[in-house]
Amino acid sequence: MMLKLKINLFTLLLLCATIANAQTNTYRFKRSITGVNSVWHKMVLPDDLYKKANAGFEDLRIFGINGKDTIEVPYLLKQRADKVTTNDIAFKKINQSANPNGYYYTFQSPGINLINQINLAFKQENFDWKVVLEGSNDNKEWFSILTDYRILSIKNNDTDYHFTKLNFPDSKYQYFRIAVKSPVQPELLDAKISKTDTIKGTYQEVKYQSFDLKNDVSKKETIIDVTLANPLPLSYLKLNAQSDFDFYRSIKIEYATDSFKTDKGIQCNYANLYEGTISSLEEPAFNFANTITSRLKITIQNNDNKPLRLSGLQLKGNIYEIIARFDEPKDEYALYYGNEKATGPVYEIEKFESKIPTNLTSVNIGTEQLNPAFSIKIEKPLFENKAWLWVLMAVIIALLGWFSFKMLKN
């Protein structure tokens, strides 16, 4: 009886250990989480995790272990990108006039408003004008906001580019007056006056490993290949571009999705990140969706123009941050990943994000380790096993012998 009880107890412990491992044994890697001392914490994903985790992070899991019990920790994965909000301000055009200095358009608001952006639309498709912007609270005394601000529009078979947005520091006036210095009468179709606010996200500088520039004369384009040491999140690129003259050219930024071997070496498949214009009128900086990659390709269309002088670039990416709820702070916790077949988790805390405390303390994510509980069940083809082949041969011989015996008997 005592022996039977011991066997049952051992079986139960073995079953509990098997169940505990069953939650974690499909993940190749783990990293210990230390510093848990309350229910809510935040943690930043380490840079060297991106090359092993799934591209969409469907395989990220946090498990807490307390003896034979394994608990899955609910979390939210956040990327801290810029948040831009634009509020249109009600203004009406009250005056339009002209003198030898230019053409004037005056706008009035019912109250004194704070604005920092005016977006102009003209009927003309090709122009290069200078603009002066002034503000006033009594429509008598005017104060300068912008002077000799250039606006430009070019449309032809090769180019469709316009820069007609006035950006300036926050200005609080009831009246705004725009003076356009033009040899012809501008036909102003619309003027959207607004206040734009930007809540800065959390970025980290990204170092690139190589910057390979080629000017293709036959295609009339410049191609830049940028390689990183490891895959990292990227969402911002700024080129160091110079020219002795004003320029506006089409630019395309792509990222490598995968690579393959060919007779000419390793080649990559690319997907689009950004398409637009690089111009001397605007800062050569480009924002795009946060994307994890280790290689970029930048293509600038020169047409019949001299290539730009390009001397490096600046890269940034939004960090990924986990906000997790640790119901049992005394348990031992670890972050698991490396499961190609995993599907993204669904946690209830996503619906109650507004109730999560704002001031969270950070916990530490340790170095990468191989998960000792990881196991892959490989199902080999039935006939790859020699024992099955012998059994099959024996069955066939027995069947042949039985049929032969029946035939002889008849």
mmCIF file with all atom_site columns, C-alpha atoms in Angstrom, residues 222-401:
data_model
loop_
_atom_site.group_PDB
_atom_site.id
_atom_site.type_symbol
_atom_site.label_atom_id
_atom_site.label_alt_id
_atom_site.label_comp_id
_atom_site.label_asym_id
_atom_site.label_entity_id
_atom_site.label_seq_id
_atom_site.pdbx_PDB_ins_code
_atom_site.Cartn_x
_atom_site.Cartn_y
_atom_site.Cartn_z
_atom_site.occupancy
_atom_site.B_iso_or_equiv
_atom_site.pdbx_formal_charge
_atom_site.auth_seq_id
_atom_site.auth_comp_id
_atom_site.auth_asym_id
_atom_site.auth_atom_id
_atom_site.pdbx_PDB_model_num
ATOM 1   C CA . THR A 1 222 ? 21.384 57.268  -57.345 1.00 0.00 ? 222 THR A CA 1
ATOM 2   C CA . ILE A 1 223 ? 21.081 54.098  -55.283 1.00 0.00 ? 223 ILE A CA 1
ATOM 3   C CA . ILE A 1 224 ? 22.227 53.836  -51.669 1.00 0.00 ? 224 ILE A CA 1
ATOM 4   C CA . ASP A 1 225 ? 22.422 50.495  -49.875 1.00 0.00 ? 225 ASP A CA 1
ATOM 5   C CA . VAL A 1 226 ? 22.477 50.805  -46.085 1.00 0.00 ? 226 VAL A CA 1
ATOM 6   C CA . THR A 1 227 ? 23.273 47.769  -43.935 1.00 0.00 ? 227 THR A CA 1
ATOM 7   C CA . LEU A 1 228 ? 22.875 47.333  -40.174 1.00 0.00 ? 228 LEU A CA 1
ATOM 8   C CA . ALA A 1 229 ? 24.734 44.812  -38.049 1.00 0.00 ? 229 ALA A CA 1
ATOM 9   C CA . ASN A 1 230 ? 21.420 43.358  -36.759 1.00 0.00 ? 230 ASN A CA 1
ATOM 10  C CA . PRO A 1 231 ? 17.704 43.853  -37.418 1.00 0.00 ? 231 PRO A CA 1
ATOM 11  C CA . LEU A 1 232 ? 16.398 46.891  -35.507 1.00 0.00 ? 232 LEU A CA 1
ATOM 12  C CA . PRO A 1 233 ? 13.280 49.093  -35.571 1.00 0.00 ? 233 PRO A CA 1
ATOM 13  C CA . LEU A 1 234 ? 13.539 52.043  -37.984 1.00 0.00 ? 234 LEU A CA 1
ATOM 14  C CA . SER A 1 235 ? 11.034 54.879  -38.428 1.00 0.00 ? 235 SER A CA 1
ATOM 15  C CA . TYR A 1 236 ? 13.129 57.958  -39.307 1.00 0.00 ? 236 TYR A CA 1
ATOM 16  C CA . LEU A 1 237 ? 15.801 58.667  -41.919 1.00 0.00 ? 237 LEU A CA 1
ATOM 17  C CA . LYS A 1 238 ? 17.627 61.927  -42.574 1.00 0.00 ? 238 LYS A CA 1
ATOM 18  C CA . LEU A 1 239 ? 20.020 62.273  -45.498 1.00 0.00 ? 239 LEU A CA 1
ATOM 19  C CA . ASN A 1 240 ? 23.034 64.560  -45.588 1.00 0.00 ? 240 ASN A CA 1
ATOM 20  C CA . ALA A 1 241 ? 22.295 65.996  -49.037 1.00 0.00 ? 241 ALA A CA 1
ATOM 21  C CA . GLN A 1 242 ? 23.939 69.011  -50.665 1.00 0.00 ? 242 GLN A CA 1
ATOM 22  C CA . SER A 1 243 ? 23.865 70.707  -54.039 1.00 0.00 ? 243 SER A CA 1
ATOM 23  C CA . ASP A 1 244 ? 25.092 73.995  -55.484 1.00 0.00 ? 244 ASP A CA 1
ATOM 24  C CA . PHE A 1 245 ? 21.555 74.700  -56.749 1.00 0.00 ? 245 PHE A CA 1
ATOM 25  C CA . ASP A 1 246 ? 17.965 74.188  -55.626 1.00 0.00 ? 246 ASP A CA 1
ATOM 26  C CA . PHE A 1 247 ? 16.667 70.689  -56.255 1.00 0.00 ? 247 PHE A CA 1
ATOM 27  C CA . TYR A 1 248 ? 13.511 68.570  -56.029 1.00 0.00 ? 248 TYR A CA 1
ATOM 28  C CA . ARG A 1 249 ? 13.712 64.882  -56.905 1.00 0.00 ? 249 ARG A CA 1
ATOM 29  C CA . SER A 1 250 ? 11.702 61.724  -56.397 1.00 0.00 ? 250 SER A CA 1
ATOM 30  C CA . ILE A 1 251 ? 12.941 59.494  -53.592 1.00 0.00 ? 251 ILE A CA 1
ATOM 31  C CA . LYS A 1 252 ? 11.975 55.958  -52.627 1.00 0.00 ? 252 LYS A CA 1
ATOM 32  C CA . ILE A 1 253 ? 12.990 54.148  -49.434 1.00 0.00 ? 253 ILE A CA 1
ATOM 33  C CA . GLU A 1 254 ? 12.677 50.351  -49.298 1.00 0.00 ? 254 GLU A CA 1
ATOM 34  C CA . TYR A 1 255 ? 13.570 47.704  -46.726 1.00 0.00 ? 255 TYR A CA 1
ATOM 35  C CA . ALA A 1 256 ? 14.749 44.128  -47.225 1.00 0.00 ? 256 ALA A CA 1
ATOM 36  C CA . THR A 1 257 ? 12.135 41.524  -46.333 1.00 0.00 ? 257 THR A CA 1
ATOM 37  C CA . ASP A 1 258 ? 14.306 38.456  -47.022 1.00 0.00 ? 258 ASP A CA 1
ATOM 38  C CA . SER A 1 259 ? 17.374 37.320  -48.965 1.00 0.00 ? 259 SER A CA 1
ATOM 39  C CA . PHE A 1 260 ? 18.271 34.483  -51.328 1.00 0.00 ? 260 PHE A CA 1
ATOM 40  C CA . LYS A 1 261 ? 21.343 33.094  -53.072 1.00 0.00 ? 261 LYS A CA 1
ATOM 41  C CA . THR A 1 262 ? 21.957 33.598  -56.807 1.00 0.00 ? 262 THR A CA 1
ATOM 42  C CA . ASP A 1 263 ? 24.866 33.214  -59.212 1.00 0.00 ? 263 ASP A CA 1
ATOM 43  C CA . LYS A 1 264 ? 25.630 36.885  -58.560 1.00 0.00 ? 264 LYS A CA 1
ATOM 44  C CA . GLY A 1 265 ? 25.681 36.448  -54.791 1.00 0.00 ? 265 GLY A CA 1
ATOM 45  C CA . ILE A 1 266 ? 23.142 37.235  -52.086 1.00 0.00 ? 266 ILE A CA 1
ATOM 46  C CA . GLN A 1 267 ? 20.123 39.160  -53.380 1.00 0.00 ? 267 GLN A CA 1
ATOM 47  C CA . CYS A 1 268 ? 17.232 40.685  -51.405 1.00 0.00 ? 268 CYS A CA 1
ATOM 48  C CA . ASN A 1 269 ? 13.513 41.155  -51.844 1.00 0.00 ? 269 ASN A CA 1
ATOM 49  C CA . TYR A 1 270 ? 12.372 44.649  -50.909 1.00 0.00 ? 270 TYR A CA 1
ATOM 50  C CA . ALA A 1 271 ? 9.133  46.238  -49.751 1.00 0.00 ? 271 ALA A CA 1
ATOM 51  C CA . ASN A 1 272 ? 8.197  49.913  -49.865 1.00 0.00 ? 272 ASN A CA 1
ATOM 52  C CA . LEU A 1 273 ? 8.652  52.156  -46.820 1.00 0.00 ? 273 LEU A CA 1
ATOM 53  C CA . TYR A 1 274 ? 8.347  55.676  -48.227 1.00 0.00 ? 274 TYR A CA 1
ATOM 54  C CA . GLU A 1 275 ? 7.833  57.438  -51.559 1.00 0.00 ? 275 GLU A CA 1
ATOM 55  C CA . GLY A 1 276 ? 7.980  61.203  -51.956 1.00 0.00 ? 276 GLY A CA 1
ATOM 56  C CA . THR A 1 277 ? 10.265 64.093  -52.812 1.00 0.00 ? 277 THR A CA 1
ATOM 57  C CA . ILE A 1 278 ? 13.632 65.235  -51.542 1.00 0.00 ? 278 ILE A CA 1
ATOM 58  C CA . SER A 1 279 ? 13.902 69.004  -51.957 1.00 0.00 ? 279 SER A CA 1
ATOM 59  C CA . SER A 1 280 ? 16.155 71.914  -51.062 1.00 0.00 ? 280 SER A CA 1
ATOM 60  C CA . LEU A 1 281 ? 13.052 73.680  -49.682 1.00 0.00 ? 281 LEU A CA 1
ATOM 61  C CA . GLU A 1 282 ? 12.441 71.071  -46.983 1.00 0.00 ? 282 GLU A CA 1
ATOM 62  C CA . GLU A 1 283 ? 14.599 69.246  -44.498 1.00 0.00 ? 283 GLU A CA 1
ATOM 63  C CA . PRO A 1 284 ? 15.669 65.925  -46.099 1.00 0.00 ? 284 PRO A CA 1
ATOM 64  C CA . ALA A 1 285 ? 14.119 63.926  -43.233 1.00 0.00 ? 285 ALA A CA 1
ATOM 65  C CA . PHE A 1 286 ? 11.508 61.202  -43.715 1.00 0.00 ? 286 PHE A CA 1
ATOM 66  C CA . ASN A 1 287 ? 9.184  59.454  -41.278 1.00 0.00 ? 287 ASN A CA 1
ATOM 67  C CA . PHE A 1 288 ? 7.544  56.093  -41.910 1.00 0.00 ? 288 PHE A CA 1
ATOM 68  C CA . ALA A 1 289 ? 5.932  53.225  -40.024 1.00 0.00 ? 289 ALA A CA 1
ATOM 69  C CA . ASN A 1 290 ? 8.215  51.608  -37.454 1.00 0.00 ? 290 ASN A CA 1
ATOM 70  C CA . THR A 1 291 ? 9.738  48.625  -39.290 1.00 0.00 ? 291 THR A CA 1
ATOM 71  C CA . ILE A 1 292 ? 12.262 46.028  -38.165 1.00 0.00 ? 292 ILE A CA 1
ATOM 72  C CA . THR A 1 293 ? 14.953 45.411  -40.757 1.00 0.00 ? 293 THR A CA 1
ATOM 73  C CA . SER A 1 294 ? 18.701 45.150  -41.228 1.00 0.00 ? 294 SER A CA 1
ATOM 74  C CA . ARG A 1 295 ? 18.932 46.617  -44.736 1.00 0.00 ? 295 ARG A CA 1
ATOM 75  C CA . LEU A 1 296 ? 17.593 49.659  -46.604 1.00 0.00 ? 296 LEU A CA 1
ATOM 76  C CA . LYS A 1 297 ? 17.693 50.706  -50.255 1.00 0.00 ? 297 LYS A CA 1
ATOM 77  C CA . ILE A 1 298 ? 17.283 54.409  -51.105 1.00 0.00 ? 298 ILE A CA 1
ATOM 78  C CA . THR A 1 299 ? 16.663 55.393  -54.732 1.00 0.00 ? 299 THR A CA 1
ATOM 79  C CA . ILE A 1 300 ? 16.828 59.034  -55.891 1.00 0.00 ? 300 ILE A CA 1
ATOM 80  C CA . GLN A 1 301 ? 15.701 59.829  -59.437 1.00 0.00 ? 301 GLN A CA 1
ATOM 81  C CA . ASN A 1 302 ? 18.095 62.396  -60.939 1.00 0.00 ? 302 ASN A CA 1
ATOM 82  C CA . ASN A 1 303 ? 16.617 62.580  -64.460 1.00 0.00 ? 303 ASN A CA 1
ATOM 83  C CA . ASP A 1 304 ? 19.096 64.751  -66.429 1.00 0.00 ? 304 ASP A CA 1
ATOM 84  C CA . ASN A 1 305 ? 20.453 66.539  -63.365 1.00 0.00 ? 305 ASN A CA 1
ATOM 85  C CA . LYS A 1 306 ? 23.796 66.194  -61.662 1.00 0.00 ? 306 LYS A CA 1
ATOM 86  C CA . PRO A 1 307 ? 23.641 63.721  -58.736 1.00 0.00 ? 307 PRO A CA 1
ATOM 87  C CA . LEU A 1 308 ? 23.375 65.201  -55.267 1.00 0.00 ? 308 LEU A CA 1
ATOM 88  C CA . ARG A 1 309 ? 26.313 65.145  -52.877 1.00 0.00 ? 309 ARG A CA 1
ATOM 89  C CA . LEU A 1 310 ? 25.295 62.563  -50.282 1.00 0.00 ? 310 LEU A CA 1
ATOM 90  C CA . SER A 1 311 ? 27.556 61.994  -47.290 1.00 0.00 ? 311 SER A CA 1
ATOM 91  C CA . GLY A 1 312 ? 25.899 59.625  -44.864 1.00 0.00 ? 312 GLY A CA 1
ATOM 92  C CA . LEU A 1 313 ? 22.607 59.635  -43.047 1.00 0.00 ? 313 LEU A CA 1
ATOM 93  C CA . GLN A 1 314 ? 20.971 59.551  -39.646 1.00 0.00 ? 314 GLN A CA 1
ATOM 94  C CA . LEU A 1 315 ? 18.677 56.709  -38.556 1.00 0.00 ? 315 LEU A CA 1
ATOM 95  C CA . LYS A 1 316 ? 16.263 56.454  -35.653 1.00 0.00 ? 316 LYS A CA 1
ATOM 96  C CA . GLY A 1 317 ? 13.681 53.925  -34.519 1.00 0.00 ? 317 GLY A CA 1
ATOM 97  C CA . ASN A 1 318 ? 10.875 53.832  -31.971 1.00 0.00 ? 318 ASN A CA 1
ATOM 98  C CA . ILE A 1 319 ? 11.606 51.540  -29.058 1.00 0.00 ? 319 ILE A CA 1
ATOM 99  C CA . TYR A 1 320 ? 9.196  48.733  -28.192 1.00 0.00 ? 320 TYR A CA 1
ATOM 100 C CA . GLU A 1 321 ? 8.036  48.645  -24.588 1.00 0.00 ? 321 GLU A CA 1
ATOM 101 C CA . ILE A 1 322 ? 6.067  45.994  -22.695 1.00 0.00 ? 322 ILE A CA 1
ATOM 102 C CA . ILE A 1 323 ? 3.571  46.948  -19.999 1.00 0.00 ? 323 ILE A CA 1
ATOM 103 C CA . ALA A 1 324 ? 2.789  43.847  -17.946 1.00 0.00 ? 324 ALA A CA 1
ATOM 104 C CA . ARG A 1 325 ? 0.635  42.894  -14.959 1.00 0.00 ? 325 ARG A CA 1
ATOM 105 C CA . PHE A 1 326 ? 2.388  40.640  -12.433 1.00 0.00 ? 326 PHE A CA 1
ATOM 106 C CA . ASP A 1 327 ? -0.362 39.250  -10.212 1.00 0.00 ? 327 ASP A CA 1
ATOM 107 C CA . GLU A 1 328 ? 2.124  37.369  -8.020  1.00 0.00 ? 328 GLU A CA 1
ATOM 108 C CA . PRO A 1 329 ? 5.236  39.580  -7.650  1.00 0.00 ? 329 PRO A CA 1
ATOM 109 C CA . LYS A 1 330 ? 7.067  36.896  -5.648  1.00 0.00 ? 330 LYS A CA 1
ATOM 110 C CA . ASP A 1 331 ? 7.055  34.363  -8.519  1.00 0.00 ? 331 ASP A CA 1
ATOM 111 C CA . GLU A 1 332 ? 10.027 33.858  -10.846 1.00 0.00 ? 332 GLU A CA 1
ATOM 112 C CA . TYR A 1 333 ? 9.357  35.417  -14.238 1.00 0.00 ? 333 TYR A CA 1
ATOM 113 C CA . ALA A 1 334 ? 10.888 35.065  -17.696 1.00 0.00 ? 334 ALA A CA 1
ATOM 114 C CA . LEU A 1 335 ? 10.240 36.326  -21.208 1.00 0.00 ? 335 LEU A CA 1
ATOM 115 C CA . TYR A 1 336 ? 9.893  33.535  -23.798 1.00 0.00 ? 336 TYR A CA 1
ATOM 116 C CA . TYR A 1 337 ? 10.052 33.738  -27.616 1.00 0.00 ? 337 TYR A CA 1
ATOM 117 C CA . GLY A 1 338 ? 11.200 31.822  -30.682 1.00 0.00 ? 338 GLY A CA 1
ATOM 118 C CA . ASN A 1 339 ? 8.054  29.951  -31.758 1.00 0.00 ? 339 ASN A CA 1
ATOM 119 C CA . GLU A 1 340 ? 7.375  30.340  -35.481 1.00 0.00 ? 340 GLU A CA 1
ATOM 120 C CA . LYS A 1 341 ? 3.890  28.809  -35.205 1.00 0.00 ? 341 LYS A CA 1
ATOM 121 C CA . ALA A 1 342 ? 2.698  31.003  -32.339 1.00 0.00 ? 342 ALA A CA 1
ATOM 122 C CA . THR A 1 343 ? -0.327 33.248  -32.772 1.00 0.00 ? 343 THR A CA 1
ATOM 123 C CA . GLY A 1 344 ? -0.625 36.598  -31.030 1.00 0.00 ? 344 GLY A CA 1
ATOM 124 C CA . PRO A 1 345 ? -2.108 36.486  -27.522 1.00 0.00 ? 345 PRO A CA 1
ATOM 125 C CA . VAL A 1 346 ? -5.398 38.176  -26.619 1.00 0.00 ? 346 VAL A CA 1
ATOM 126 C CA . TYR A 1 347 ? -5.516 39.709  -23.156 1.00 0.00 ? 347 TYR A CA 1
ATOM 127 C CA . GLU A 1 348 ? -8.369 41.545  -21.451 1.00 0.00 ? 348 GLU A CA 1
ATOM 128 C CA . ILE A 1 349 ? -6.135 44.367  -20.240 1.00 0.00 ? 349 ILE A CA 1
ATOM 129 C CA . GLU A 1 350 ? -6.192 45.753  -23.782 1.00 0.00 ? 350 GLU A CA 1
ATOM 130 C CA . LYS A 1 351 ? -9.826 46.786  -23.162 1.00 0.00 ? 351 LYS A CA 1
ATOM 131 C CA . PHE A 1 352 ? -8.983 48.493  -19.858 1.00 0.00 ? 352 PHE A CA 1
ATOM 132 C CA . GLU A 1 353 ? -5.799 50.308  -20.816 1.00 0.00 ? 353 GLU A CA 1
ATOM 133 C CA . SER A 1 354 ? -7.084 53.581  -19.349 1.00 0.00 ? 354 SER A CA 1
ATOM 134 C CA . LYS A 1 355 ? -7.018 52.012  -15.870 1.00 0.00 ? 355 LYS A CA 1
ATOM 135 C CA . ILE A 1 356 ? -3.318 51.099  -16.024 1.00 0.00 ? 356 ILE A CA 1
ATOM 136 C CA . PRO A 1 357 ? -1.180 53.372  -13.804 1.00 0.00 ? 357 PRO A CA 1
ATOM 137 C CA . THR A 1 358 ? 0.883  55.917  -15.725 1.00 0.00 ? 358 THR A CA 1
ATOM 138 C CA . ASN A 1 359 ? 4.001  56.031  -13.539 1.00 0.00 ? 359 ASN A CA 1
ATOM 139 C CA . LEU A 1 360 ? 5.436  52.543  -13.918 1.00 0.00 ? 360 LEU A CA 1
ATOM 140 C CA . THR A 1 361 ? 8.822  51.353  -12.711 1.00 0.00 ? 361 THR A CA 1
ATOM 141 C CA . SER A 1 362 ? 11.057 49.388  -15.059 1.00 0.00 ? 362 SER A CA 1
ATOM 142 C CA . VAL A 1 363 ? 12.181 45.801  -14.586 1.00 0.00 ? 363 VAL A CA 1
ATOM 143 C CA . ASN A 1 364 ? 15.248 44.216  -16.131 1.00 0.00 ? 364 ASN A CA 1
ATOM 144 C CA . ILE A 1 365 ? 15.284 41.698  -18.970 1.00 0.00 ? 365 ILE A CA 1
ATOM 145 C CA . GLY A 1 366 ? 18.305 39.387  -18.769 1.00 0.00 ? 366 GLY A CA 1
ATOM 146 C CA . THR A 1 367 ? 20.522 37.933  -21.455 1.00 0.00 ? 367 THR A CA 1
ATOM 147 C CA . GLU A 1 368 ? 19.242 35.391  -23.925 1.00 0.00 ? 368 GLU A CA 1
ATOM 148 C CA . GLN A 1 369 ? 19.327 31.723  -22.905 1.00 0.00 ? 369 GLN A CA 1
ATOM 149 C CA . LEU A 1 370 ? 18.267 28.534  -24.599 1.00 0.00 ? 370 LEU A CA 1
ATOM 150 C CA . ASN A 1 371 ? 15.031 27.364  -23.028 1.00 0.00 ? 371 ASN A CA 1
ATOM 151 C CA . PRO A 1 372 ? 15.849 24.024  -21.311 1.00 0.00 ? 372 PRO A CA 1
ATOM 152 C CA . ALA A 1 373 ? 12.191 22.979  -21.586 1.00 0.00 ? 373 ALA A CA 1
ATOM 153 C CA . PHE A 1 374 ? 12.121 23.490  -25.366 1.00 0.00 ? 374 PHE A CA 1
ATOM 154 C CA . SER A 1 375 ? 11.312 20.363  -27.351 1.00 0.00 ? 375 SER A CA 1
ATOM 155 C CA . ILE A 1 376 ? 10.327 19.739  -30.929 1.00 0.00 ? 376 ILE A CA 1
ATOM 156 C CA . LYS A 1 377 ? 8.339  16.680  -31.790 1.00 0.00 ? 377 LYS A CA 1
ATOM 157 C CA . ILE A 1 378 ? 9.558  15.586  -35.199 1.00 0.00 ? 378 ILE A CA 1
ATOM 158 C CA . GLU A 1 379 ? 7.310  13.048  -36.885 1.00 0.00 ? 379 GLU A CA 1
ATOM 159 C CA . LYS A 1 380 ? 9.454  10.992  -39.239 1.00 0.00 ? 380 LYS A CA 1
ATOM 160 C CA . PRO A 1 381 ? 7.946  9.255   -42.245 1.00 0.00 ? 381 PRO A CA 1
ATOM 161 C CA . LEU A 1 382 ? 6.650  5.830   -41.316 1.00 0.00 ? 382 LEU A CA 1
ATOM 162 C CA . PHE A 1 383 ? 8.941  3.940   -43.683 1.00 0.00 ? 383 PHE A CA 1
ATOM 163 C CA . GLU A 1 384 ? 12.055 5.804   -42.568 1.00 0.00 ? 384 GLU A CA 1
ATOM 164 C CA . ASN A 1 385 ? 12.100 3.507   -39.515 1.00 0.00 ? 385 ASN A CA 1
ATOM 165 C CA . LYS A 1 386 ? 13.819 0.172   -40.305 1.00 0.00 ? 386 LYS A CA 1
ATOM 166 C CA . ALA A 1 387 ? 11.764 -1.704  -37.697 1.00 0.00 ? 387 ALA A CA 1
ATOM 167 C CA . TRP A 1 388 ? 8.558  -0.803  -39.506 1.00 0.00 ? 388 TRP A CA 1
ATOM 168 C CA . LEU A 1 389 ? 10.065 -1.988  -42.794 1.00 0.00 ? 389 LEU A CA 1
ATOM 169 C CA . TRP A 1 390 ? 10.850 -5.398  -41.272 1.00 0.00 ? 390 TRP A CA 1
ATOM 170 C CA . VAL A 1 391 ? 7.352  -5.630  -39.815 1.00 0.00 ? 391 VAL A CA 1
ATOM 171 C CA . LEU A 1 392 ? 5.843  -4.694  -43.163 1.00 0.00 ? 392 LEU A CA 1
ATOM 172 C CA . MET A 1 393 ? 7.954  -7.276  -44.979 1.00 0.00 ? 393 MET A CA 1
ATOM 173 C CA . ALA A 1 394 ? 6.907  -9.941  -42.463 1.00 0.00 ? 394 ALA A CA 1
ATOM 174 C CA . VAL A 1 395 ? 3.230  -9.065  -42.957 1.00 0.00 ? 395 VAL A CA 1
ATOM 175 C CA . ILE A 1 396 ? 3.595  -9.216  -46.754 1.00 0.00 ? 396 ILE A CA 1
ATOM 176 C CA . ILE A 1 397 ? 5.396  -12.596 -46.575 1.00 0.00 ? 397 ILE A CA 1
ATOM 177 C CA . ALA A 1 398 ? 2.717  -13.957 -44.231 1.00 0.00 ? 398 ALA A CA 1
ATOM 178 C CA . LEU A 1 399 ? -0.058 -12.782 -46.546 1.00 0.00 ? 399 LEU A CA 1
ATOM 179 C CA . LEU A 1 400 ? 1.647  -14.297 -49.596 1.00 0.00 ? 400 LEU A CA 1
ATOM 180 C CA . GLY A 1 401 ? 2.121  -17.562 -47.727 1.00 0.00 ? 401 GLY A CA 1
#
